Short mmCIF file of C-alpha atoms in Angstrom, two decimals:
data_model
loop_
_atom_site.label_atom_id
_atom_site.label_comp_id
_atom_site.label_asym_id
_atom_site.label_seq_id
_atom_site.Cartn_x
_atom_site.Cartn_y
_atom_site.Cartn_z
CA UNK A 548 0.17 -0.28 0.09
CA UNK A 549 1.19 3.36 -1.03
CA UNK A 550 1.92 5.40 2.11
CA UNK A 551 1.91 8.77 0.70
CA UNK A 552 -0.26 9.35 -2.24
CA UNK A 553 -1.11 12.60 -4.21
CA UNK A 554 -3.67 13.95 -6.10
CA UNK A 555 -4.45 14.92 -8.71
CA UNK A 556 -1.60 13.09 -10.52
CA UNK A 557 -1.97 15.51 -13.65
CA UNK A 558 -3.44 18.86 -13.66
CA UNK A 559 -3.86 21.74 -16.54
CA UNK A 560 -4.71 24.93 -15.25
CA UNK A 561 -4.88 28.55 -16.76
CA UNK A 562 -3.05 31.56 -15.77
CA UNK A 563 -4.57 33.07 -12.92
CA UNK A 564 -6.54 30.17 -11.82
CA UNK A 565 -6.68 28.79 -8.32
CA UNK A 566 -5.08 25.21 -8.32
CA UNK A 567 -4.53 22.92 -5.27
CA UNK A 568 -2.45 19.98 -4.88
CA UNK A 569 -3.48 17.34 -2.17
CA UNK A 570 -1.38 14.75 -0.12
CA UNK A 571 -2.33 12.18 2.18
CA UNK A 572 0.54 9.95 4.16
CA UNK A 573 -0.44 6.91 6.53
CA UNK A 574 3.10 6.83 7.87
CA UNK A 575 2.09 8.91 10.79
CA UNK A 576 4.72 11.07 10.32
CA UNK A 577 4.92 14.52 11.93
CA UNK A 578 6.06 16.54 9.17
CA UNK A 579 5.41 16.77 5.55
CA UNK A 580 6.87 18.36 2.94
CA UNK A 581 6.18 19.95 -0.95
CA UNK A 582 8.78 20.37 -3.71
CA UNK A 583 8.86 20.89 -7.34
CA UNK A 584 11.42 19.18 -9.57
CA UNK A 585 12.80 21.04 -12.43
CA UNK A 586 15.60 20.22 -14.71
CA UNK A 587 18.77 21.87 -13.68
CA UNK A 588 17.23 22.72 -10.34
CA UNK A 589 16.51 19.47 -9.04
CA UNK A 590 14.04 19.38 -5.57
CA UNK A 591 13.37 22.44 -4.29
CA UNK A 592 11.26 22.87 -1.00
CA UNK A 593 8.53 25.24 -1.33
CA UNK A 594 6.12 24.49 2.17
CA UNK A 595 6.75 22.42 5.16
CA UNK A 596 5.10 21.32 7.99
CA UNK A 597 5.97 19.89 11.46
CA UNK A 598 2.52 18.78 12.35
CA UNK A 599 -1.05 19.98 12.02
CA UNK A 600 -1.71 23.13 12.04
CA UNK A 601 1.79 24.34 11.19
CA UNK A 602 3.32 25.75 7.98
CA UNK A 603 6.44 26.98 7.29
CA UNK A 604 8.18 28.31 4.49
CA UNK A 605 10.36 26.98 2.57
CA UNK A 606 13.67 27.95 0.35
CA UNK A 607 11.03 29.08 -2.52
CA UNK A 608 7.96 29.87 -0.96
CA UNK A 609 6.66 32.79 -3.24
CA UNK A 610 3.29 32.52 -5.05
CA UNK A 611 2.49 29.43 -2.83
CA UNK A 612 0.62 28.68 0.36
CA UNK A 613 -0.06 25.69 2.00
CA UNK A 614 -2.21 23.98 4.29
CA UNK A 615 -2.04 21.23 7.24
CA UNK A 616 -5.52 20.39 8.53
CA UNK A 617 -4.81 17.18 9.86
CA UNK A 618 -1.46 14.92 10.64
CA UNK A 619 -2.37 12.84 7.27
CA UNK A 620 -3.30 15.88 4.86
CA UNK A 621 -0.85 18.51 3.67
CA UNK A 622 -2.30 20.69 0.82
CA UNK A 623 -0.26 23.32 -1.61
CA UNK A 624 -2.42 25.98 -3.34
CA UNK A 625 -1.49 28.26 -6.08
CA UNK A 626 -3.92 31.33 -5.59
CA UNK A 627 -3.14 32.66 -8.99
CA UNK A 628 -1.21 30.33 -11.14
CA UNK A 629 1.37 31.45 -13.85
CA UNK A 630 2.88 29.60 -16.90
CA UNK A 631 6.13 29.44 -14.17
CA UNK A 632 4.51 27.14 -11.84
CA UNK A 633 4.54 24.37 -14.59
CA UNK A 634 6.44 21.96 -13.17
CA UNK A 635 6.47 18.53 -11.10
CA UNK A 636 5.33 18.56 -7.36
CA UNK A 637 6.43 16.08 -5.28
CA UNK A 638 4.95 15.74 -1.53
CA UNK A 639 7.11 13.80 0.99
CA UNK A 640 6.41 12.76 4.73
CA UNK A 641 9.47 12.23 7.33
CA UNK A 642 9.58 11.83 11.45
CA UNK A 643 10.89 15.01 11.24
CA UNK A 644 14.08 15.10 13.27
CA UNK A 645 17.35 15.34 12.23
CA UNK A 646 20.27 12.66 11.48
CA UNK A 647 19.37 8.99 10.72
CA UNK A 648 15.69 10.14 11.08
CA UNK A 649 15.69 12.92 8.70
CA UNK A 650 14.85 10.12 5.86
CA UNK A 651 11.77 11.35 3.65
CA UNK A 652 9.27 9.26 1.85
CA UNK A 653 8.08 10.67 -1.44
CA UNK A 654 4.18 10.60 -3.13
CA UNK A 655 4.30 9.83 -7.02
CA UNK A 656 4.60 13.18 -7.98
CA UNK A 657 1.63 15.62 -9.48
CA UNK A 658 2.25 17.23 -13.28
CA UNK A 659 1.21 20.67 -13.46
CA UNK A 660 0.91 22.67 -16.42
CA UNK A 661 -0.41 26.31 -16.37
CA UNK A 662 -1.11 27.71 -19.75
CA UNK B 142 24.42 27.60 5.35
CA UNK B 143 24.55 23.70 4.54
CA UNK B 144 24.89 23.26 1.15
CA UNK B 145 25.08 20.28 -1.22
CA UNK B 146 27.15 19.88 -4.87
CA UNK B 147 26.75 17.36 -7.45
CA UNK B 148 28.87 19.08 -10.59
CA UNK B 149 27.64 16.51 -13.17
CA UNK B 150 24.08 17.36 -14.47
CA UNK B 151 24.27 14.55 -16.73
CA UNK B 152 26.52 10.86 -16.93
CA UNK B 153 26.55 9.08 -19.78
CA UNK B 154 27.78 5.43 -19.65
CA UNK B 155 27.97 2.20 -21.50
CA UNK B 156 26.74 -0.61 -20.13
CA UNK B 157 29.10 -2.75 -18.11
CA UNK B 158 31.48 0.22 -17.30
CA UNK B 159 31.69 1.52 -13.97
CA UNK B 160 29.62 4.23 -12.15
CA UNK B 161 30.93 6.99 -9.88
CA UNK B 162 28.46 9.81 -9.43
CA UNK B 163 29.96 12.94 -7.35
CA UNK B 164 28.73 14.41 -4.58
CA UNK B 165 30.43 16.93 -1.95
CA UNK B 166 28.61 19.09 0.71
CA UNK B 167 29.14 21.88 3.34
CA UNK B 168 28.30 21.84 6.77
CA UNK B 169 29.27 23.48 10.15
CA UNK B 170 28.03 20.76 12.21
CA UNK B 171 30.72 17.49 12.52
CA UNK B 172 27.36 15.24 12.64
CA UNK B 173 26.53 15.04 8.35
CA UNK B 174 24.17 12.85 7.62
CA UNK B 175 24.42 11.96 3.97
CA UNK B 176 21.84 10.38 1.62
CA UNK B 177 21.27 9.14 -1.71
CA UNK B 178 17.93 9.29 -3.54
CA UNK B 179 17.27 7.76 -6.84
CA UNK B 180 14.54 8.70 -8.95
CA UNK B 181 13.22 6.37 -11.53
CA UNK B 182 11.29 7.89 -14.52
CA UNK B 183 7.34 7.42 -13.38
CA UNK B 184 7.99 6.69 -9.94
CA UNK B 185 8.68 8.24 -6.82
CA UNK B 186 12.07 9.41 -5.36
CA UNK B 187 13.12 6.72 -3.11
CA UNK B 188 16.17 6.26 -0.72
CA UNK B 189 19.10 4.24 -2.11
CA UNK B 190 21.48 4.55 0.71
CA UNK B 191 22.66 6.65 3.61
CA UNK B 192 25.53 6.99 6.23
CA UNK B 193 27.08 8.75 9.09
CA UNK B 194 30.10 6.81 9.81
CA UNK B 195 33.55 8.15 8.53
CA UNK B 196 35.39 5.88 6.07
CA UNK B 197 33.03 3.27 6.03
CA UNK B 198 31.67 1.92 3.26
CA UNK B 199 27.75 1.43 2.86
CA UNK B 200 26.03 -1.09 -0.02
CA UNK B 201 22.86 -1.24 -1.36
CA UNK B 202 21.17 -2.97 -4.75
CA UNK B 203 24.87 -3.14 -6.08
CA UNK B 204 25.58 0.95 -5.15
CA UNK B 205 28.07 1.75 -2.29
CA UNK B 206 29.21 4.88 -1.09
CA UNK B 207 31.71 5.99 1.10
CA UNK B 208 31.31 8.98 3.68
CA UNK B 209 35.02 10.68 3.86
CA UNK B 210 34.21 13.86 6.36
CA UNK B 211 38.04 14.85 5.90
CA UNK B 212 37.01 15.90 2.08
CA UNK B 213 33.17 16.32 2.69
CA UNK B 214 32.29 13.68 -0.07
CA UNK B 215 30.23 11.43 -0.20
CA UNK B 216 30.38 9.48 -4.22
CA UNK B 217 28.12 7.14 -5.44
CA UNK B 218 30.01 4.27 -7.14
CA UNK B 219 28.52 0.95 -8.49
CA UNK B 220 31.32 -1.64 -10.23
CA UNK B 221 29.35 -2.14 -13.94
CA UNK B 222 26.56 -0.13 -15.25
CA UNK B 223 22.93 -1.75 -16.07
CA UNK B 224 20.59 -0.10 -18.71
CA UNK B 225 18.09 -0.23 -15.61
CA UNK B 226 20.14 2.37 -13.76
CA UNK B 227 19.41 4.88 -15.88
CA UNK B 228 17.63 7.39 -13.58
CA UNK B 229 18.18 10.90 -11.69
CA UNK B 230 20.43 10.62 -8.97
CA UNK B 231 20.31 13.04 -5.51
CA UNK B 232 22.78 13.43 -3.08
CA UNK B 233 21.37 15.02 0.30
CA UNK B 234 22.47 16.04 3.43
CA UNK B 235 20.68 16.01 7.19
CA UNK B 236 22.76 17.17 10.69
CA UNK B 237 22.42 15.29 13.40
CA UNK B 238 20.42 17.69 15.51
CA UNK B 239 18.23 18.90 12.79
CA UNK B 240 19.13 22.10 12.74
CA UNK B 241 18.38 22.44 8.68
CA UNK B 242 15.07 22.90 10.31
CA UNK B 243 14.55 19.18 9.73
CA UNK B 244 14.86 19.40 6.08
CA UNK B 245 17.01 17.92 4.04
CA UNK B 246 19.50 19.83 1.85
CA UNK B 247 19.32 18.44 -1.32
CA UNK B 248 22.12 18.62 -4.30
CA UNK B 249 20.40 19.56 -8.09
CA UNK B 250 20.94 15.99 -8.97
CA UNK B 251 22.61 13.51 -11.74
CA UNK B 252 21.00 11.77 -14.63
CA UNK B 253 22.80 8.88 -15.10
CA UNK B 254 21.89 7.49 -18.59
CA UNK B 255 23.46 4.20 -19.37
CA UNK B 256 23.49 3.09 -23.31
CA UNK B 257 23.98 -0.62 -24.70
#
């Protein structure tokens, strides 16, 4: 059973529209993360969360919001989508401590195209 | 702040030749934990191997890496490349106390392409 799932898997949006990407994890991990993956940039952290009700800015938060309503769910919200946000988005979960427990478990990704 | 460098964006090899993907890192903390993730096309990125012990070789699925704190390196190696090894490989760093905000610091990734 997949422990981190994402929906939708593919999304086409229009410029200026609102997009919500959803992530669910059954690992019972405290931390969850949103990344985008682009050629030449690798995985870049957008937002992350330490637990229900918390969200923190990652390295590239501009243009994105996040919501963590429960331990299991973490959403990424693009209020006004732009073509520069066309990318593949990955959600991950982790125990949330450092060192050996910093390992993260990734979802299958969402391919977003903004026209 | 902490950083990870993967100098090669693309490595192209002929099947059967040895693989070496470079990873160096920078951190002010002595207790560095290094990870290699592999991302196959149409799959999720997943952990390949990890280490925190200086000068100790760690192996998994035919790949191996040795953390060298003296040179801040954690290069990924394999003796003989297979077509199925074609994937994107990420090196990542954490420190013992999670002072990087409980985050993994990723390099930009190296795309390994193995040709027949």
